Amino acid sequence: MADATTAGELLAPRRRFPVLRRLARHRSFRIGFVIVVVLTLAAIFAPLISSFDPTSMRARIRFRPPQAAYWFGTDNFGRDVFTRCLYGARLSLTIGLGVAVLSGLVGTAAGIISAQFRQLDAMIMRLMDGLMAFPAIILAIGLAAAMGPNIGSLIVALSVAYIPRTARIVRASALVVRELEFVDAARVSGASSLRIIWKHLLPNCMGPLLVQLTFVFAYAILAEAALSFLGIGPPPPAPSWGNIIAEGRDQAVDSWWIMFFPGLAISLATLGMNLLGDGLRDVLDPRLKVET
Amino acid sequence: MSAPIVSARGLVKDFPAGPDRTLRAVDNVSFDIAAGETLGLVGESGSGKSTTGRMLVGLIPATSGEVSLFGQTVTGRGGDARLATVRNRLQFVFQDPNGSLNPRMRVRDAIAEPLDIKGDVARADRAARVAELLDMVGLPAASADRYPHEFSGGQRQRIGIARALALRPEFIVCDEPVSALDVSMQAQIVNLLLDLQERFGLGYLFIAHDLAVVRSMSRNVAVMYAGSIVEIASRQALYAAPQHPYTQALLDVVPRPDPDRVRKPALAGEVPSMLNRPAGCAFAMRCPRAEARCRVETPALRDIAAGHRAACHLV
Amino acid sequence: MSAPLLSVRDLTVQFRTDAGWLTAVEQVGFELGAQETLGIVGESGSGKSVTALSILGLHAASTTRIPTGAIAYAGQDLLKLPDRAMRRIRGGEIAMIFQDPMSSLNPVLTVADQISETLMLHQGLDRKTARNRAIGLLDMVRIADAAHRVDAYPHQLSGGMRQRVMIAIAIACRPKLLIADEPTTALDVTIQAQILDLLRELQTELGMSVILISHDLGVIAEFARRVLVMYAGRVVEAAPSRALFRQPMHPYTSGLLAAIPPLNHDVTRLSTIPGSIPDPGRRIPGCRFSPRCTEAQTECREQAPDLVSVGDDHFARCPPRLHRMRPV
Ligand SMILES: Nc1ncnc2c1ncn2[C@@H]1O[C@H](COP(=O)(O)OP(=O)(O)OP(=O)(O)O)[C@@H](O)[C@H]1O
Ligand SMILES: Nc1ncnc2c1ncn2[C@@H]1O[C@H](COP(=O)(O)OP(=O)(O)OP(=O)(O)O)[C@@H](O)[C@H]1O
Ligand code: SF4
Ligand SMILES: [Mg+2]
Ligand SMILES: [Mg+2]
C-alpha cells in the first residue's frame, strides 16, 4: 500500500493507561467503584464517623429500634448497630478481599497449569476434588489451633475452600482457549508454555475468573459469620458483618434491625464488587464497546 | 526439481478414538516441496489435509514416518532439537480468520509475536518491522494499534500472513487460507500469496478443498482421500489428464459459472468412516470403475508417468 | 409469464442496532412463477438471507421494521398477514432449508419425530401415519434403508444425510415454494453435487418453485434459470441466467465472475475487485459499489442509480454501462 508510514510515527507516544481511561468511562465500574470506596473509607474512619464504642454494653438501651440517636437501632447488649456495622466492615472487607485474592491466585495457577501441562492435569484435579470434599470448617479449626484464632487463619481456611471451584472454572476456559488457532500460531513460532499462558490463556480466561471472584468475595463474608459463630477466627465481641447477623438471629422477628443493616451492608459490598468485576471484565475485553 | 526443502516420507498419524481403537487420520503420505514452489493439497473434509500440514511443522507429532525440513530430519529421536534449529524458517497460516488471532492482542503485538519469541529485537526495529510487514500485506500502518475484531475476514487473513512473514520464513503451510472468504477477497489473498512467493522465494504447502483455487496457486497438486494421497502430479498433468477416478470425479462435479455446462451426475455414497476403513481401495465403494480386486487389495501409489503418481489398480 | 406465484416489490428491511436503524435490504424486488428457479447470489452481508427470511416473516418483530414493500403470494400480502395465517403458510406452502443442517435439527429428537412434527401440525396426521409418511419421505430424499434410519438422532448422521433430512422436512407438506439458503455451503463438493441433483429432481417431481441462495456463482449457474445479484442490500443486476453469465451488465457482476479462479487453464494472477464489502453500518452515497468500482463516474457517487432495463428481461443498476450501451 502506498501510504508508507515511518517507524517514527508508530513510535509516537501512545495514549497512556488506556485501560484506566476505559475504566473511568465504564458506567457500572464507576458505580461499583464509588460503593467500594465509600465502604472502605467508612471502615477506615469509623472512629471519626461514630462516637460510640462498638463493644461497650449498656443494658439501659437494649433493643432500641432505629431512631435519630441510633440510626440502625441497638442490639441485645445495648450496643449501637450502626457503629458495629462500621467497625465490622474492617473485618468483613478484609476477609472478603483476602479470600478472593488468595483463592484467585492459587486457583488460577492450579487451573492454568492443569490446562497447559496435560500430564499434571489428573493429579492437580484429584487434589482439587480432595480439597472440595474436605470440610472447610474442620480445616479452619485445625488452622485456628495451629496459628491461633485470627484473621489470617480464617482467610487461609476459606481460601482453601474456594480454590477448587476457581481452579475448575479457569481450567475449563483455558482448555477451550488453548484449542484456538492463535495458540497454535504461537507454538509454530516456538513460544514457551510460559508465554502461551501469560499472553494467550490468562487474558482470555479473565472474564469468567472475575465473575467467579466476585462470588467468592460475597460467600467469604457470609462464611466468616458461620465460622465466627463456632469460635474460629477473631472472636466476638470484635464485630464483623457476619457475626452481627449471627448474634441477632434470635431476635430476628422482634428486633429485625439487628440483622437487617449488616445484611444490607453485605449486599451493598457484594453489589459494589460485582459492578467492579463487570467493569474490569468488559474493559479488559477489547471486543466490547464500553457503556458510558 | 531442485533439492527439496521439505519432504515427507511415509507419514502416518493415529488418533486415539475410544478404548483400544485408533483413527488413522493420515496414512503413508509422502511428498517433496522445492524452494519457491507450491504443492497444492486438495481433498474433502476429514481427508487428513490439516493433520498432514500440522505434522509437517511439528504442531502434532507423527505416529510414524519422517519429515525433513531444510535437510534436517525433525521426526524421531532428537527431532525436536533439530526442529528448533529450523523453526524460524517455517510458518503456518490458518483457515479461520476469527480464531487465528488473539482477540486481546493488538495487531502490532500479534504480528510481532514471532519476533518477541525469538527475542533479540530492539524496540525501534520491532516497530519498523511491523510497519514494513503491514505494508507488505497491503494494510495501512495505523492498523497496528487496533484489535482483530475491528477488521473484516479478509483483512484478518492479511494480518495472519503478516505474522507468518515476520521472521522471513522460507516455507509456509497455508491451511485453507481462503476457504472462509468471499470470492472477491479470495482472489485478493491468492494474489497476495503469489506476490509474496515471487518476492521472497517462499515455498508453500497450500491446502484447500477447491480445485480451481488450488490450480491458481500450485505447481504440483496432491489429491487426498480418506487419509491417503490418491494422485500427485504437476498441475498441468493433473488438470489436463487426471488419472485417478476420484480426481476425475472431483473435476467433473465442481460447479462452474457456466450455465451451458452439463455437469456429470454426482458420485454416489460418502467418504468412508476413518474408523472402519474398508479393505482394499478406500474409494472402491464409490468408484464407477471398481473391480473385484479393488475391494480386496489396497492399490499402491505408483509412478504412471514422469512426476505423475496415482493409487489405482486400473491405471 | 403467467401470474407469478410470488412477487416481492420494493422490500426494505431495517434492524435496530446500537448505532440506530441499520438498513439490511433496500428496495428489493423480483417475481417468481410457478415451477421456476430463482438464484440469489452475493457476498456475505449482501442481504440474501434477510430477503429470504422476510418472505416467511421470520424476523423478530421487536428489532425489525419494514418501512416499504409488499410480498404478494397467492393473492395476499404476506407482510400484512396475521401471525396465525402466516404460520400455516410457513412450512406448509412455503418451506425453507438452511445452511447448517446440524443447528436446524433438534439434537434430542429422532429423525422420525422431527418429520412427524411438521406432518401432525400441518396435516393433522396421527403419530403412526406420520411415521410411515416420514419413512416415505426419507425414501424420496434417497436415504438408503429409510425404515431403519428414521430412528436415528441427528448426530448419528453425516452432514449430507442431515441436509437430506432437512429437505425431507421441507417437502413434507408438498410446498409450492422452497427457499434454500446456502443449502450446500457446508458440504463437500461431491455431496454438494448430490444435494443439487436431489433438489432438481424433487422440483420436477413436486412441481415446486425454488429460490436458491448462494454465494457460489458456480452453484447458481448450474441450478437457477433467473438470477438476482445483490450487493450491500440492493439488487444490482437481475437477468436470465445465460444472459447474466454471458453478458453481465453491472461492474460488480463482471468483477465477481472474473475473480473466480479458472479450472481449465492457468493464470499467473487472478482478477480482483479492489477494496472490500462495506461495513453494514456505513452509508455510502450514490451507487453502493462506487468506492470499489473501476468504471465509476461522478454521477455514480452522487445519485443512487435505479434498476433499469438493459435487455430482454435483463435489469442492472449502472448508468455508465447503460450510457455506453445506448449513447444519449
Ligand atoms: N486432535 C484430533 N483428535 C482426534 N481426531 C482428530 C484430531 N484431529 C483430526 N482428527 C480426525 O482426523 C481426520 C482428519 O482430519 P483433518 O483435520 O486433517 O482433515 P482435513 O482434511 O483438514 O479436513 P477439513 O477440510 O475439514 O479441514 C478427521 O477424521 C478428524 O476427525
Ligand atoms: N437480526 C439482525 N439484526 C441486525 N442486523 C442484521 C440482522 N440480520 C442480518 N443483519 C445484517 O444485515 C445484513 C445482511 O445480512 P444477511 O444475513 O442477509 O446477509 P447474507 O447475504 O445472507 O450473507 P451471508 O452470505 O453471510 O449469509 C448484514 O450486514 C447483517 O449483519
Ligand atoms: S453505477 Fe457506477 S459505480 Fe456503480 S457499478 Fe456502475 S459504474 Fe460502477
Ligand atoms: Mg482442515
Ligand atoms: Mg446468509
Coordinates of N, CA, C and O in Angstrom, one line a residue, chain A residues 1-7 10-11 14 18 180-192 195 199-201 203-207 281 284-288, chain B residues 54 57-59 87 90-92 94-96 99-106 108 113-114 116-117 123-124 127-128 131 135 138-141 144-145 147 149 163:
Chain A
M1 N 0.9 -1.2 0.0 CA 0.0 0.0 0.0 C 0.9 1.2 0.0 O 2.0 1.3 0.5
A2 N 0.4 2.3 -0.6 CA 1.2 3.4 -0.9 C 1.6 4.3 0.3 O 2.7 4.7 0.5
D3 N 0.6 4.4 1.2 CA 0.8 5.3 2.3 C 1.8 4.7 3.3 O 1.5 4.2 4.3
A4 N 3.1 4.9 2.9 CA 4.1 4.3 3.8 C 4.2 5.2 5.1 O 4.4 6.4 5.0
T5 N 4.0 4.5 6.2 CA 4.1 5.2 7.4 C 5.5 5.0 8.0 O 6.0 3.8 8.0
T6 N 6.2 6.0 8.5 CA 7.5 5.8 9.0 C 7.4 5.1 10.4 O 6.4 5.2 11.1
A7 N 8.5 4.6 10.8 CA 8.6 4.0 12.1 C 8.4 5.0 13.2 O 7.8 4.8 14.2
L10 N 4.9 5.5 14.2 CA 4.4 4.4 15.1 C 5.0 4.5 16.5 O 4.4 4.0 17.4
L11 N 6.1 5.1 16.6 CA 6.7 5.2 17.9 C 6.1 6.4 18.8 O 6.4 6.5 19.9
R14 N 2.0 6.6 22.7 CA 0.6 6.1 22.6 C -0.1 6.8 23.8 O 0.6 7.1 24.8
P18 N -4.5 3.2 28.8 CA -5.8 3.1 28.1 C -6.8 2.4 28.9 O -8.0 2.7 28.9
L180 N -7.7 -22.9 20.3 CA -7.9 -21.9 19.3 C -6.6 -21.8 18.5 O -5.5 -22.0 18.9
E181 N -6.8 -21.3 17.2 CA -5.6 -21.3 16.3 C -4.5 -20.4 16.7 O -3.4 -20.6 16.4
F182 N -4.9 -19.3 17.4 CA -3.8 -18.4 17.7 C -2.8 -19.0 18.7 O -1.6 -18.6 18.7
V183 N -3.2 -19.9 19.5 CA -2.3 -20.6 20.3 C -1.3 -21.5 19.5 O -0.1 -21.5 19.7
D184 N -1.9 -22.2 18.5 CA -1.1 -22.9 17.5 C -0.1 -22.0 16.8 O 1.1 -22.4 16.6
A185 N -0.6 -20.8 16.4 CA 0.3 -19.9 15.7 C 1.5 -19.6 16.6 O 2.6 -19.5 16.1
A186 N 1.3 -19.4 17.9 CA 2.4 -19.1 18.8 C 3.3 -20.3 18.9 O 4.5 -20.2 18.9
R187 N 2.7 -21.5 19.0 CA 3.5 -22.7 19.1 C 4.4 -22.9 17.8 O 5.5 -23.3 17.9
V188 N 3.8 -22.6 16.7 CA 4.6 -22.7 15.5 C 5.9 -21.9 15.5 O 6.9 -22.2 15.1
S189 N 5.7 -20.7 16.1 CA 6.9 -19.8 16.3 C 7.8 -20.1 17.4 O 8.7 -19.4 17.7
G190 N 7.4 -21.2 18.1 CA 8.3 -21.7 19.2 C 8.1 -21.1 20.5 O 9.0 -21.0 21.4
A191 N 6.8 -20.6 20.8 CA 6.5 -20.0 22.1 C 6.6 -21.0 23.2 O 6.3 -22.1 23.1
S192 N 7.2 -20.5 24.3 CA 7.3 -21.4 25.5 C 5.9 -21.5 26.2 O 5.0 -20.7 25.9
R195 N 4.9 -18.3 28.0 CA 4.4 -17.3 27.1 C 3.0 -17.5 26.7 O 2.2 -16.6 26.7
K199 N 0.4 -14.7 27.7 CA -0.1 -13.9 26.7 C -1.4 -14.3 26.1 O -2.2 -13.5 25.6
H200 N -1.7 -15.6 26.1 CA -2.9 -16.1 25.4 C -3.9 -16.7 26.3 O -5.1 -16.4 26.2
L201 N -3.5 -17.6 27.3 CA -4.5 -18.3 28.1 C -5.1 -17.3 29.1 O -6.3 -17.1 29.2
P203 N -5.2 -13.9 29.6 CA -6.1 -12.8 29.2 C -7.4 -13.3 28.7 O -8.4 -12.6 29.0
N204 N -7.5 -14.5 28.1 CA -8.7 -14.9 27.6 C -9.6 -15.7 28.6 O -10.7 -16.2 28.3
C205 N -9.1 -15.9 29.8 CA -9.8 -16.6 30.9 C -10.3 -15.5 31.9 O -11.0 -15.9 32.9
M206 N -9.9 -14.3 31.7 CA -10.2 -13.2 32.7 C -11.7 -13.1 33.0 O -12.1 -12.9 34.1
G207 N -12.5 -13.1 32.0 CA -14.0 -12.8 32.1 C -14.6 -13.7 33.2 O -15.1 -13.3 34.2
R281 N -14.0 -6.8 33.7 CA -14.2 -7.8 32.6 C -14.4 -7.1 31.3 O -13.8 -7.5 30.3
L284 N -11.3 -5.1 30.0 CA -10.2 -5.9 29.5 C -10.5 -6.7 28.2 O -9.6 -7.2 27.6
D285 N -11.7 -6.6 27.8 CA -12.1 -7.3 26.5 C -12.2 -6.2 25.4 O -13.2 -5.5 25.4
P286 N -11.3 -6.1 24.5 CA -11.3 -5.1 23.6 C -12.5 -5.2 22.6 O -12.8 -4.2 21.9
R287 N -13.1 -6.4 22.5 CA -14.2 -6.5 21.6 C -15.5 -5.8 22.0 O -16.3 -5.4 21.2
L288 N -15.6 -5.6 23.4 CA -16.8 -4.9 23.9 C -16.7 -3.4 23.8 O -15.6 -2.9 24.2
Chain B
R54 N 0.0 -30.0 9.9 CA 0.4 -29.8 11.2 C 1.6 -30.7 11.6 O 2.4 -30.3 12.4
V57 N 5.0 -29.1 10.4 CA 5.7 -28.1 11.2 C 5.8 -28.4 12.7 O 6.2 -27.6 13.5
G58 N 5.5 -29.7 13.0 CA 5.7 -30.1 14.4 C 4.6 -29.7 15.4 O 4.8 -29.8 16.6
L59 N 3.5 -29.3 14.8 CA 2.4 -28.9 15.8 C 1.8 -30.1 16.4 O 1.3 -30.1 17.5
R87 N 13.3 -23.8 13.0 CA 11.9 -23.2 13.4 C 11.7 -21.9 12.7 O 10.6 -21.6 12.2
L90 N 10.2 -21.7 9.1 CA 8.9 -22.2 8.8 C 7.8 -21.4 9.3 O 7.9 -20.8 10.4
Q91 N 6.6 -21.4 8.7 CA 5.5 -20.7 9.3 C 4.2 -21.4 8.9 O 4.2 -22.3 8.1
F92 N 3.1 -20.9 9.5 CA 1.8 -21.5 9.3 C 0.7 -20.4 9.1 O 0.8 -19.5 9.9
F94 N -3.4 -19.9 9.0 CA -4.6 -20.7 9.4 C -5.8 -20.3 8.6 O -5.9 -19.3 8.0
Q95 N -6.8 -21.2 8.7 CA -8.1 -21.1 8.0 C -9.0 -20.0 8.6 O -9.5 -19.1 7.9
D96 N -9.2 -20.1 9.8 CA -10.3 -19.4 10.5 C -9.8 -17.9 10.8 O -9.1 -17.7 11.7
G99 N -10.5 -17.2 14.6 CA -9.8 -18.0 15.7 C -8.3 -17.8 15.6 O -7.6 -18.1 16.6
S100 N -7.7 -17.3 14.5 CA -6.3 -17.3 14.4 C -5.6 -16.1 15.0 O -4.4 -16.0 15.0
L101 N -6.4 -15.2 15.5 CA -5.8 -14.0 16.1 C -6.3 -13.9 17.6 O -7.5 -14.0 17.8
N102 N -5.4 -13.7 18.5 CA -5.9 -13.5 19.9 C -6.7 -12.2 20.0 O -6.2 -11.1 19.7
P103 N -8.0 -12.3 20.4 CA -8.8 -11.1 20.5 C -8.3 -10.0 21.4 O -8.7 -8.9 21.3
R104 N -7.4 -10.4 22.4 CA -7.0 -9.4 23.3 C -5.6 -8.8 23.0 O -5.0 -8.2 23.8
M105 N -5.1 -9.2 21.8 CA -3.8 -8.7 21.4 C -4.0 -7.7 20.3 O -4.7 -7.9 19.3
R106 N -3.3 -6.5 20.4 CA -3.3 -5.6 19.3 C -2.6 -6.2 18.1 O -1.7 -7.1 18.3
R108 N -0.3 -5.0 16.3 CA 1.1 -4.9 16.4 C 1.7 -6.1 17.1 O 2.7 -6.7 16.7
E113 N 4.7 -11.1 17.3 CA 4.9 -12.3 18.2 C 6.1 -13.2 17.9 O 6.9 -13.5 18.7
P114 N 6.2 -13.6 16.6 CA 7.4 -14.4 16.3 C 8.7 -13.7 16.6 O 9.7 -14.3 17.1
D116 N 9.1 -11.4 19.0 CA 9.2 -11.4 20.5 C 9.7 -12.7 21.0 O 10.4 -12.8 22.0
I117 N 9.2 -13.8 20.4 CA 9.5 -15.1 20.9 C 11.0 -15.4 20.6 O 11.7 -15.9 21.4
R123 N 13.4 -2.4 20.3 CA 12.0 -1.8 20.2 C 11.8 -1.0 18.9 O 10.8 -1.2 18.2
A124 N 12.8 -0.2 18.5 CA 12.6 0.6 17.3 C 12.6 -0.4 16.1 O 11.7 -0.2 15.2
A127 N 9.1 -2.0 15.8 CA 8.1 -1.1 15.2 C 8.3 -1.0 13.7 O 7.3 -1.0 13.0
A128 N 9.5 -0.8 13.3 CA 9.7 -0.6 11.9 C 9.4 -1.9 11.1 O 8.8 -1.8 10.1
A131 N 5.6 -2.1 10.8 CA 5.1 -1.2 9.7 C 5.4 -1.8 8.3 O 4.6 -1.8 7.4
D135 N 2.7 -3.1 5.5 CA 2.8 -2.6 4.1 C 2.8 -3.8 3.1 O 2.2 -3.7 2.1
G138 N -0.5 -5.1 2.5 CA -1.5 -4.2 2.0 C -2.4 -3.6 3.0 O -3.6 -3.4 2.8
L139 N -1.9 -3.5 4.3 CA -2.8 -2.9 5.3 C -2.1 -1.5 5.7 O -0.9 -1.4 5.7
P140 N -3.0 -0.6 6.1 CA -2.4 0.7 6.5 C -1.6 0.6 7.8 O -2.0 -0.3 8.6
A141 N -0.6 1.4 8.0 CA 0.3 1.3 9.1 C -0.5 1.5 10.4 O -0.2 1.0 11.5
A144 N -1.8 -1.2 13.2 CA -1.0 -1.7 14.2 C -1.6 -1.5 15.6 O -1.5 -2.4 16.5
D145 N -2.3 -0.4 15.8 CA -2.8 0.0 17.1 C -4.2 -0.7 17.4 O -4.7 -0.5 18.4
Y147 N -7.4 -3.7 17.3 CA -7.6 -5.1 17.7 C -8.2 -5.9 16.5 O -8.9 -5.3 15.7
H149 N -10.8 -7.7 16.1 CA -12.3 -7.6 15.8 C -12.6 -6.4 14.9 O -13.7 -6.3 14.4
R163 N 2.0 -11.8 10.2 CA 2.6 -12.5 11.3 C 3.5 -13.6 10.8 O 4.6 -13.8 11.3

